[in-house]
Amino acid sequence: MKQLRVSHTLLGLTAGWLLFVLSASSSAEVLKIVLKDTIQPISAEYVGRALDQAAKRNDKAVLIELNTPGGLLVSTREIIEKILASPVPVIIYVTPSGSWAASAGYYILQSADVAAMAPGTNTGAGHPVSFGGEKLDEVMKEKVENDAAALMRSVVSKRGRNVEVSESVVRKSASFTDQEALSGHLIDYVASSEQDLFKQLQGKAIKRFDGRTVTLNLAGETVHMLDLSVKERILAFIIDPNISYLLLTIGVFALYAEFNHPGTVVPGTVGVIFILLAMFALNLLPTRFAAVVLILASFVLFALEAKLASHGVLAMGGIVTLTLGGLLLVDGPIPEMRVRWVTALGVSIPLGIITVFLMTIALKARANKVVTGSQGLIGEIAVSQSPLSPLGKVLVHGELWDAVSSAEVAAGQSVVVRRVQGLQLQVEPAAPAPETLGSAKVW
């Protein structure tokens, strides 16, 4: 009987624990993330992680607060694919007031189950542009434009929004305020806050991309914020083209300093780490690797300036190539995804001056006569302490040395050190100093 009671107790505790776990795992919330940067691979990873977590938690909805100038089309397509395949309804809300969902942001906004904007926001300008903003030839322009328009139609038509107006965003770069977007049936709601949005959505049925109808009851629901992971924060920081350029140039400069001062170790270690970080970031961005060659060439020009003394011509050439290398490094489709002028100039000019200065010091140091060790004795004047015939003693640098002379030398006479062999010096008589008589020299 006692064993039976213990079994019943354990069974009850196990059942209670299972009920607690199941109720905790099925507690539905609204999962929220914030996209307030350019659309790039880290953005796609962040959105994908949020949608996967919401599906595992069986959340009622995912709320994406959006504020972006646009970004990469590849990352945009990846985000759209994940949103369309999400088992959890996705609400995209352009907020706060004054923010925007431009270019790639408009495509992402249209992929949502619910598209909403805060007052004072705008969206649109979805015409595709080439990397770097260069003008495309007519055939390629038509291909890219038609492809983007087809993507827009396929998404917007399934969401029941205005296909014709959405296509004008692609073909004519049309932009709309929140009220214009609402009246043009490009979005579903205008809301002053997320709770206002949830109230407007309360009890409303929405049609999912797969045709299912879902009723949203989100008023008063707990909103769980999902932040960027440490890895995503680090990658999002270094993937900024300005940071990538800075890491690359500092890394090359550190290696440059290590080669000029071998054995210091620290510059070499820093240089390798910075260059690896820069290469990792640039691998995720549309990079022109010819620009990396320009950056490396600039350091060659700085070294030549220090060696050849071209009165600043080579140094100016190095600064120009370093600046151009920075500006051309990341071939982004929007200005926010390229290296800024101020960054390129702010890095290249000081770095060029410092590099030429350090290289000049290094070359002068190498050209100077050695003044330490046995090599430092060569050419020095010594005084014989005993007759050299040819062996004897000489005093040099306050030290007494054995010496052998090429000619007879009396004690107290000056000699010149010509060679050092072990602990013995090879010397020869020093030339007599000239006597000055008036303005003439007498030998």
PDB file of C-alpha atoms in Angstrom, residues 11-262:
ATOM      1  CA  LEU A  11       2.420  10.005 -11.142  1.00  0.00           C
ATOM      2  CA  GLY A  12       0.570  13.082  -9.964  1.00  0.00           C
ATOM      3  CA  LEU A  13       3.749  15.160  -9.818  1.00  0.00           C
ATOM      4  CA  THR A  14       4.767  13.998 -13.303  1.00  0.00           C
ATOM      5  CA  ALA A  15       1.340  14.803 -14.715  1.00  0.00           C
ATOM      6  CA  GLY A  16       1.399  18.240 -13.094  1.00  0.00           C
ATOM      7  CA  TRP A  17       4.862  18.945 -14.454  1.00  0.00           C
ATOM      8  CA  LEU A  18       3.787  17.866 -17.957  1.00  0.00           C
ATOM      9  CA  LEU A  19       0.677  20.079 -17.791  1.00  0.00           C
ATOM     10  CA  PHE A  20       2.838  23.017 -16.682  1.00  0.00           C
ATOM     11  CA  VAL A  21       5.330  22.491 -19.518  1.00  0.00           C
ATOM     12  CA  LEU A  22       2.580  22.102 -22.110  1.00  0.00           C
ATOM     13  CA  SER A  23       0.722  25.159 -20.904  1.00  0.00           C
ATOM     14  CA  ALA A  24       3.963  27.192 -20.866  1.00  0.00           C
ATOM     15  CA  SER A  25       4.916  26.082 -24.370  1.00  0.00           C
ATOM     16  CA  SER A  26       1.466  26.809 -25.734  1.00  0.00           C
ATOM     17  CA  SER A  27       1.132  30.233 -24.073  1.00  0.00           C
ATOM     18  CA  ALA A  28       0.555  32.422 -27.101  1.00  0.00           C
ATOM     19  CA  GLU A  29       2.095  35.862 -27.303  1.00  0.00           C
ATOM     20  CA  VAL A  30       3.010  38.383 -29.947  1.00  0.00           C
ATOM     21  CA  LEU A  31       6.684  38.158 -30.881  1.00  0.00           C
ATOM     22  CA  LYS A  32       8.188  41.509 -31.864  1.00  0.00           C
ATOM     23  CA  ILE A  33      11.384  42.414 -33.725  1.00  0.00           C
ATOM     24  CA  VAL A  34      12.709  45.745 -34.989  1.00  0.00           C
ATOM     25  CA  LEU A  35      14.325  46.248 -38.406  1.00  0.00           C
ATOM     26  CA  LYS A  36      15.781  49.754 -38.492  1.00  0.00           C
ATOM     27  CA  ASP A  37      18.733  49.435 -40.829  1.00  0.00           C
ATOM     28  CA  THR A  38      19.533  48.529 -44.409  1.00  0.00           C
ATOM     29  CA  ILE A  39      18.288  45.169 -45.639  1.00  0.00           C
ATOM     30  CA  GLN A  40      21.258  42.799 -45.805  1.00  0.00           C
ATOM     31  CA  PRO A  41      22.089  39.150 -44.900  1.00  0.00           C
ATOM     32  CA  ILE A  42      22.010  39.807 -41.133  1.00  0.00           C
ATOM     33  CA  SER A  43      18.485  41.243 -41.487  1.00  0.00           C
ATOM     34  CA  ALA A  44      17.366  38.061 -43.255  1.00  0.00           C
ATOM     35  CA  GLU A  45      18.950  35.896 -40.544  1.00  0.00           C
ATOM     36  CA  TYR A  46      17.250  37.941 -37.798  1.00  0.00           C
ATOM     37  CA  VAL A  47      13.807  37.699 -39.414  1.00  0.00           C
ATOM     38  CA  GLY A  48      14.241  33.972 -40.045  1.00  0.00           C
ATOM     39  CA  ARG A  49      15.213  33.323 -36.418  1.00  0.00           C
ATOM     40  CA  ALA A  50      12.198  35.287 -35.168  1.00  0.00           C
ATOM     41  CA  LEU A  51       9.742  33.402 -37.391  1.00  0.00           C
ATOM     42  CA  ASP A  52      11.198  30.028 -36.383  1.00  0.00           C
ATOM     43  CA  GLN A  53      10.982  30.915 -32.692  1.00  0.00           C
ATOM     44  CA  ALA A  54       7.382  32.168 -33.058  1.00  0.00           C
ATOM     45  CA  ALA A  55       6.398  28.915 -34.751  1.00  0.00           C
ATOM     46  CA  LYS A  56       7.987  26.839 -31.953  1.00  0.00           C
ATOM     47  CA  ARG A  57       6.258  28.939 -29.270  1.00  0.00           C
ATOM     48  CA  ASN A  58       2.948  28.780 -31.148  1.00  0.00           C
ATOM     49  CA  ASP A  59       2.656  32.577 -30.937  1.00  0.00           C
ATOM     50  CA  LYS A  60      -0.427  34.356 -32.232  1.00  0.00           C
ATOM     51  CA  ALA A  61       1.521  36.730 -34.485  1.00  0.00           C
ATOM     52  CA  VAL A  62       4.895  38.213 -35.300  1.00  0.00           C
ATOM     53  CA  LEU A  63       5.145  41.996 -35.286  1.00  0.00           C
ATOM     54  CA  ILE A  64       7.977  43.493 -37.368  1.00  0.00           C
ATOM     55  CA  GLU A  65       8.601  47.189 -36.804  1.00  0.00           C
ATOM     56  CA  LEU A  66      10.172  48.464 -40.019  1.00  0.00           C
ATOM     57  CA  ASN A  67      12.282  51.551 -40.734  1.00  0.00           C
ATOM     58  CA  THR A  68      14.641  51.101 -43.676  1.00  0.00           C
ATOM     59  CA  PRO A  69      15.966  52.963 -46.721  1.00  0.00           C
ATOM     60  CA  GLY A  70      16.177  49.674 -48.655  1.00  0.00           C
ATOM     61  CA  GLY A  71      18.963  47.212 -49.303  1.00  0.00           C
ATOM     62  CA  LEU A  72      20.015  44.132 -51.203  1.00  0.00           C
ATOM     63  CA  LEU A  73      17.482  42.399 -53.454  1.00  0.00           C
ATOM     64  CA  VAL A  74      18.863  38.944 -52.580  1.00  0.00           C
ATOM     65  CA  SER A  75      18.282  39.516 -48.854  1.00  0.00           C
ATOM     66  CA  THR A  76      14.872  41.065 -49.604  1.00  0.00           C
ATOM     67  CA  ARG A  77      13.752  37.970 -51.520  1.00  0.00           C
ATOM     68  CA  GLU A  78      15.011  35.756 -48.693  1.00  0.00           C
ATOM     69  CA  ILE A  79      12.960  37.704 -46.128  1.00  0.00           C
ATOM     70  CA  ILE A  80       9.860  37.615 -48.337  1.00  0.00           C
ATOM     71  CA  GLU A  81      10.175  33.829 -48.785  1.00  0.00           C
ATOM     72  CA  LYS A  82      10.383  33.342 -45.018  1.00  0.00           C
ATOM     73  CA  ILE A  83       7.383  35.607 -44.356  1.00  0.00           C
ATOM     74  CA  LEU A  84       5.219  33.890 -46.973  1.00  0.00           C
ATOM     75  CA  ALA A  85       6.101  30.445 -45.598  1.00  0.00           C
ATOM     76  CA  SER A  86       5.589  31.399 -41.944  1.00  0.00           C
ATOM     77  CA  PRO A  87       2.890  29.384 -40.113  1.00  0.00           C
ATOM     78  CA  VAL A  88       2.450  32.393 -37.808  1.00  0.00           C
ATOM     79  CA  PRO A  89       0.714  35.524 -39.175  1.00  0.00           C
ATOM     80  CA  VAL A  90       3.172  38.374 -39.815  1.00  0.00           C
ATOM     81  CA  ILE A  91       2.289  42.015 -39.141  1.00  0.00           C
ATOM     82  CA  ILE A  92       4.632  44.653 -40.538  1.00  0.00           C
ATOM     83  CA  TYR A  93       4.309  48.096 -39.017  1.00  0.00           C
ATOM     84  CA  VAL A  94       6.265  51.091 -40.381  1.00  0.00           C
ATOM     85  CA  THR A  95       7.031  53.141 -37.287  1.00  0.00           C
ATOM     86  CA  PRO A  96       7.862  55.553 -35.611  1.00  0.00           C
ATOM     87  CA  SER A  97       6.558  58.717 -37.240  1.00  0.00           C
ATOM     88  CA  GLY A  98       9.125  60.091 -39.663  1.00  0.00           C
ATOM     89  CA  SER A  99      10.416  56.657 -40.623  1.00  0.00           C
ATOM     90  CA  TRP A 100      10.092  54.963 -44.009  1.00  0.00           C
ATOM     91  CA  ALA A 101       9.922  51.656 -45.836  1.00  0.00           C
ATOM     92  CA  ALA A 102      11.621  52.610 -49.084  1.00  0.00           C
ATOM     93  CA  SER A 103      12.834  50.468 -51.960  1.00  0.00           C
ATOM     94  CA  ALA A 104      13.377  46.945 -50.561  1.00  0.00           C
ATOM     95  CA  GLY A 105      11.347  47.957 -47.500  1.00  0.00           C
ATOM     96  CA  TYR A 106       8.242  48.370 -49.687  1.00  0.00           C
ATOM     97  CA  TYR A 107       8.578  44.830 -51.039  1.00  0.00           C
ATOM     98  CA  ILE A 108       8.832  43.461 -47.503  1.00  0.00           C
ATOM     99  CA  LEU A 109       5.853  45.566 -46.363  1.00  0.00           C
ATOM    100  CA  GLN A 110       3.688  44.126 -49.145  1.00  0.00           C
ATOM    101  CA  SER A 111       4.599  40.540 -48.214  1.00  0.00           C
ATOM    102  CA  ALA A 112       3.014  40.870 -44.756  1.00  0.00           C
ATOM    103  CA  ASP A 113      -0.324  39.361 -43.741  1.00  0.00           C
ATOM    104  CA  VAL A 114      -1.106  42.771 -42.263  1.00  0.00           C
ATOM    105  CA  ALA A 115       0.607  45.928 -43.562  1.00  0.00           C
ATOM    106  CA  ALA A 116       0.349  49.014 -41.362  1.00  0.00           C
ATOM    107  CA  MET A 117       1.982  52.419 -41.053  1.00  0.00           C
ATOM    108  CA  ALA A 118       2.219  55.047 -38.352  1.00  0.00           C
ATOM    109  CA  PRO A 119       1.113  58.636 -39.096  1.00  0.00           C
ATOM    110  CA  GLY A 120       3.860  60.680 -40.714  1.00  0.00           C
ATOM    111  CA  THR A 121       5.597  57.745 -42.400  1.00  0.00           C
ATOM    112  CA  ASN A 122       6.082  57.004 -46.089  1.00  0.00           C
ATOM    113  CA  THR A 123       6.785  54.082 -48.375  1.00  0.00           C
ATOM    114  CA  GLY A 124       7.511  53.308 -52.036  1.00  0.00           C
ATOM    115  CA  ALA A 125      10.389  54.138 -54.421  1.00  0.00           C
ATOM    116  CA  GLY A 126      10.746  50.480 -55.283  1.00  0.00           C
ATOM    117  CA  HIS A 127      12.425  50.812 -58.672  1.00  0.00           C
ATOM    118  CA  PRO A 128      15.366  48.387 -58.784  1.00  0.00           C
ATOM    119  CA  VAL A 129      18.814  49.940 -59.218  1.00  0.00           C
ATOM    120  CA  SER A 130      22.122  48.432 -60.160  1.00  0.00           C
ATOM    121  CA  PHE A 131      24.936  48.024 -57.667  1.00  0.00           C
ATOM    122  CA  GLY A 132      26.733  51.308 -57.269  1.00  0.00           C
ATOM    123  CA  GLY A 133      23.802  53.180 -58.823  1.00  0.00           C
ATOM    124  CA  GLU A 134      25.232  53.041 -62.352  1.00  0.00           C
ATOM    125  CA  LYS A 135      22.823  53.462 -65.252  1.00  0.00           C
ATOM    126  CA  LEU A 136      21.829  50.164 -66.839  1.00  0.00           C
ATOM    127  CA  ASP A 137      21.588  49.645 -70.566  1.00  0.00           C
ATOM    128  CA  GLU A 138      18.024  49.450 -71.888  1.00  0.00           C
ATOM    129  CA  VAL A 139      17.886  45.660 -72.259  1.00  0.00           C
ATOM    130  CA  MET A 140      19.222  44.945 -68.772  1.00  0.00           C
ATOM    131  CA  LYS A 141      17.070  47.693 -67.277  1.00  0.00           C
ATOM    132  CA  GLU A 142      13.956  46.127 -68.802  1.00  0.00           C
ATOM    133  CA  LYS A 143      14.907  42.665 -67.548  1.00  0.00           C
ATOM    134  CA  VAL A 144      15.535  43.812 -63.989  1.00  0.00           C
ATOM    135  CA  GLU A 145      12.416  45.979 -63.942  1.00  0.00           C
ATOM    136  CA  ASN A 146      10.155  43.226 -65.278  1.00  0.00           C
ATOM    137  CA  ASP A 147      11.549  40.730 -62.788  1.00  0.00           C
ATOM    138  CA  ALA A 148      10.920  43.085 -59.860  1.00  0.00           C
ATOM    139  CA  ALA A 149       7.430  43.926 -61.142  1.00  0.00           C
ATOM    140  CA  ALA A 150       6.581  40.220 -61.419  1.00  0.00           C
ATOM    141  CA  LEU A 151       7.701  39.674 -57.820  1.00  0.00           C
ATOM    142  CA  MET A 152       5.526  42.579 -56.705  1.00  0.00           C
ATOM    143  CA  ARG A 153       2.460  41.333 -58.603  1.00  0.00           C
ATOM    144  CA  SER A 154       2.800  37.793 -57.293  1.00  0.00           C
ATOM    145  CA  VAL A 155       2.903  38.982 -53.682  1.00  0.00           C
ATOM    146  CA  VAL A 156       0.384  41.854 -53.806  1.00  0.00           C
ATOM    147  CA  SER A 157      -2.301  39.934 -55.723  1.00  0.00           C
ATOM    148  CA  LYS A 158      -2.326  37.135 -53.133  1.00  0.00           C
ATOM    149  CA  ARG A 159      -2.586  39.695 -50.340  1.00  0.00           C
ATOM    150  CA  GLY A 160      -5.599  41.350 -52.003  1.00  0.00           C
ATOM    151  CA  ARG A 161      -3.994  44.762 -52.342  1.00  0.00           C
ATOM    152  CA  ASN A 162      -3.772  47.177 -55.268  1.00  0.00           C
ATOM    153  CA  VAL A 163      -1.626  45.488 -57.927  1.00  0.00           C
ATOM    154  CA  GLU A 164      -1.683  48.367 -60.417  1.00  0.00           C
ATOM    155  CA  VAL A 165      -0.523  51.012 -57.959  1.00  0.00           C
ATOM    156  CA  SER A 166       2.074  48.663 -56.462  1.00  0.00           C
ATOM    157  CA  GLU A 167       3.508  48.064 -59.906  1.00  0.00           C
ATOM    158  CA  SER A 168       3.880  51.832 -60.360  1.00  0.00           C
ATOM    159  CA  VAL A 169       6.131  51.799 -57.295  1.00  0.00           C
ATOM    160  CA  VAL A 170       8.446  49.477 -59.216  1.00  0.00           C
ATOM    161  CA  ARG A 171       8.256  51.021 -62.672  1.00  0.00           C
ATOM    162  CA  LYS A 172       7.920  54.729 -61.767  1.00  0.00           C
ATOM    163  CA  SER A 173       9.484  54.838 -58.296  1.00  0.00           C
ATOM    164  CA  ALA A 174       6.227  56.211 -56.908  1.00  0.00           C
ATOM    165  CA  SER A 175       6.154  57.004 -53.174  1.00  0.00           C
ATOM    166  CA  PHE A 176       3.198  57.397 -50.810  1.00  0.00           C
ATOM    167  CA  THR A 177       2.424  58.853 -47.405  1.00  0.00           C
ATOM    168  CA  ASP A 178       0.599  56.725 -44.863  1.00  0.00           C
ATOM    169  CA  GLN A 179      -2.808  58.167 -45.826  1.00  0.00           C
ATOM    170  CA  GLU A 180      -2.116  57.857 -49.560  1.00  0.00           C
ATOM    171  CA  ALA A 181      -1.044  54.259 -49.077  1.00  0.00           C
ATOM    172  CA  LEU A 182      -4.195  53.535 -47.081  1.00  0.00           C
ATOM    173  CA  SER A 183      -6.555  55.164 -49.582  1.00  0.00           C
ATOM    174  CA  GLY A 184      -4.715  53.459 -52.467  1.00  0.00           C
ATOM    175  CA  HIS A 185      -5.239  50.100 -50.757  1.00  0.00           C
ATOM    176  CA  LEU A 186      -1.493  49.486 -50.465  1.00  0.00           C
ATOM    177  CA  ILE A 187      -1.676  48.944 -46.701  1.00  0.00           C
ATOM    178  CA  ASP A 188      -4.408  47.761 -44.367  1.00  0.00           C
ATOM    179  CA  TYR A 189      -4.210  50.112 -41.390  1.00  0.00           C
ATOM    180  CA  VAL A 190      -2.806  53.396 -40.106  1.00  0.00           C
ATOM    181  CA  ALA A 191      -2.192  53.202 -36.359  1.00  0.00           C
ATOM    182  CA  SER A 192      -0.574  55.581 -33.875  1.00  0.00           C
ATOM    183  CA  SER A 193       0.869  52.764 -31.749  1.00  0.00           C
ATOM    184  CA  GLU A 194       1.114  49.002 -31.691  1.00  0.00           C
ATOM    185  CA  GLN A 195      -1.708  48.750 -29.139  1.00  0.00           C
ATOM    186  CA  ASP A 196      -3.875  50.946 -31.380  1.00  0.00           C
ATOM    187  CA  LEU A 197      -3.048  48.580 -34.238  1.00  0.00           C
ATOM    188  CA  PHE A 198      -3.983  45.536 -32.139  1.00  0.00           C
ATOM    189  CA  LYS A 199      -7.319  47.137 -31.232  1.00  0.00           C
ATOM    190  CA  GLN A 200      -8.104  47.798 -34.895  1.00  0.00           C
ATOM    191  CA  LEU A 201      -7.221  44.187 -35.697  1.00  0.00           C
ATOM    192  CA  GLN A 202      -9.291  42.733 -32.860  1.00  0.00           C
ATOM    193  CA  GLY A 203     -11.652  40.072 -34.184  1.00  0.00           C
ATOM    194  CA  LYS A 204     -10.710  40.759 -37.819  1.00  0.00           C
ATOM    195  CA  ALA A 205     -10.269  37.835 -40.187  1.00  0.00           C
ATOM    196  CA  ILE A 206      -7.211  37.886 -42.434  1.00  0.00           C
ATOM    197  CA  LYS A 207      -6.457  35.683 -45.394  1.00  0.00           C
ATOM    198  CA  ARG A 208      -3.075  33.972 -45.276  1.00  0.00           C
ATOM    199  CA  PHE A 209      -0.875  33.511 -48.343  1.00  0.00           C
ATOM    200  CA  ASP A 210      -1.818  29.802 -48.487  1.00  0.00           C
ATOM    201  CA  GLY A 211      -5.540  30.674 -48.578  1.00  0.00           C
ATOM    202  CA  ARG A 212      -6.372  29.925 -44.930  1.00  0.00           C
ATOM    203  CA  THR A 213      -8.420  32.464 -42.971  1.00  0.00           C
ATOM    204  CA  VAL A 214      -7.257  33.410 -39.475  1.00  0.00           C
ATOM    205  CA  THR A 215      -8.960  35.677 -36.938  1.00  0.00           C
ATOM    206  CA  LEU A 216      -6.624  37.852 -34.906  1.00  0.00           C
ATOM    207  CA  ASN A 217      -7.382  38.646 -31.266  1.00  0.00           C
ATOM    208  CA  LEU A 218      -4.341  40.547 -30.096  1.00  0.00           C
ATOM    209  CA  ALA A 219      -5.753  43.314 -27.895  1.00  0.00           C
ATOM    210  CA  GLY A 220      -4.148  43.088 -24.463  1.00  0.00           C
ATOM    211  CA  GLU A 221      -1.780  40.309 -25.500  1.00  0.00           C
ATOM    212  CA  THR A 222       1.751  40.219 -24.095  1.00  0.00           C
ATOM    213  CA  VAL A 223       4.362  41.458 -26.573  1.00  0.00           C
ATOM    214  CA  HIS A 224       7.682  39.628 -26.323  1.00  0.00           C
ATOM    215  CA  MET A 225      10.668  41.534 -27.748  1.00  0.00           C
ATOM    216  CA  LEU A 226      13.300  39.451 -29.529  1.00  0.00           C
ATOM    217  CA  ASP A 227      16.597  41.323 -29.725  1.00  0.00           C
ATOM    218  CA  LEU A 228      19.527  40.698 -32.017  1.00  0.00           C
ATOM    219  CA  SER A 229      21.851  37.990 -30.734  1.00  0.00           C
ATOM    220  CA  VAL A 230      25.448  38.860 -29.827  1.00  0.00           C
ATOM    221  CA  LYS A 231      26.628  37.312 -33.083  1.00  0.00           C
ATOM    222  CA  GLU A 232      24.060  39.272 -35.098  1.00  0.00           C
ATOM    223  CA  ARG A 233      24.987  42.526 -33.321  1.00  0.00           C
ATOM    224  CA  ILE A 234      28.684  42.046 -34.104  1.00  0.00           C
ATOM    225  CA  LEU A 235      27.997  41.124 -37.728  1.00  0.00           C
ATOM    226  CA  ALA A 236      25.524  43.979 -38.146  1.00  0.00           C
ATOM    227  CA  PHE A 237      28.203  46.373 -36.874  1.00  0.00           C
ATOM    228  CA  ILE A 238      31.082  45.194 -39.068  1.00  0.00           C
ATOM    229  CA  ILE A 239      28.883  44.746 -42.152  1.00  0.00           C
ATOM    230  CA  ASP A 240      28.446  48.525 -42.289  1.00  0.00           C
ATOM    231  CA  PRO A 241      30.537  49.447 -45.383  1.00  0.00           C
ATOM    232  CA  ASN A 242      32.198  52.314 -43.501  1.00  0.00           C
ATOM    233  CA  ILE A 243      33.258  49.995 -40.668  1.00  0.00           C
ATOM    234  CA  SER A 244      34.440  47.323 -43.128  1.00  0.00           C
ATOM    235  CA  TYR A 245      36.593  49.906 -44.934  1.00  0.00           C
ATOM    236  CA  LEU A 246      37.996  51.163 -41.639  1.00  0.00           C
ATOM    237  CA  LEU A 247      38.840  47.626 -40.497  1.00  0.00           C
ATOM    238  CA  LEU A 248      40.551  46.827 -43.794  1.00  0.00           C
ATOM    239  CA  THR A 249      42.691  49.979 -43.918  1.00  0.00           C
ATOM    240  CA  ILE A 250      43.706  49.768 -40.248  1.00  0.00           C
ATOM    241  CA  GLY A 251      44.546  46.087 -40.727  1.00  0.00           C
ATOM    242  CA  VAL A 252      46.768  46.794 -43.747  1.00  0.00           C
ATOM    243  CA  PHE A 253      48.398  49.706 -41.913  1.00  0.00           C
ATOM    244  CA  ALA A 254      49.100  47.501 -38.865  1.00  0.00           C
ATOM    245  CA  LEU A 255      50.756  44.839 -41.044  1.00  0.00           C
ATOM    246  CA  TYR A 256      52.706  47.608 -42.772  1.00  0.00           C
ATOM    247  CA  ALA A 257      53.972  48.783 -39.368  1.00  0.00           C
ATOM    248  CA  GLU A 258      54.866  45.206 -38.386  1.00  0.00           C
ATOM    249  CA  PHE A 259      56.959  44.713 -41.536  1.00  0.00           C
ATOM    250  CA  ASN A 260      58.831  47.950 -40.820  1.00  0.00           C
ATOM    251  CA  HIS A 261      59.428  47.010 -37.166  1.00  0.00           C
ATOM    252  CA  PRO A 262      59.754  43.191 -37.124  1.00  0.00           C
TER     253      PRO A 262
END
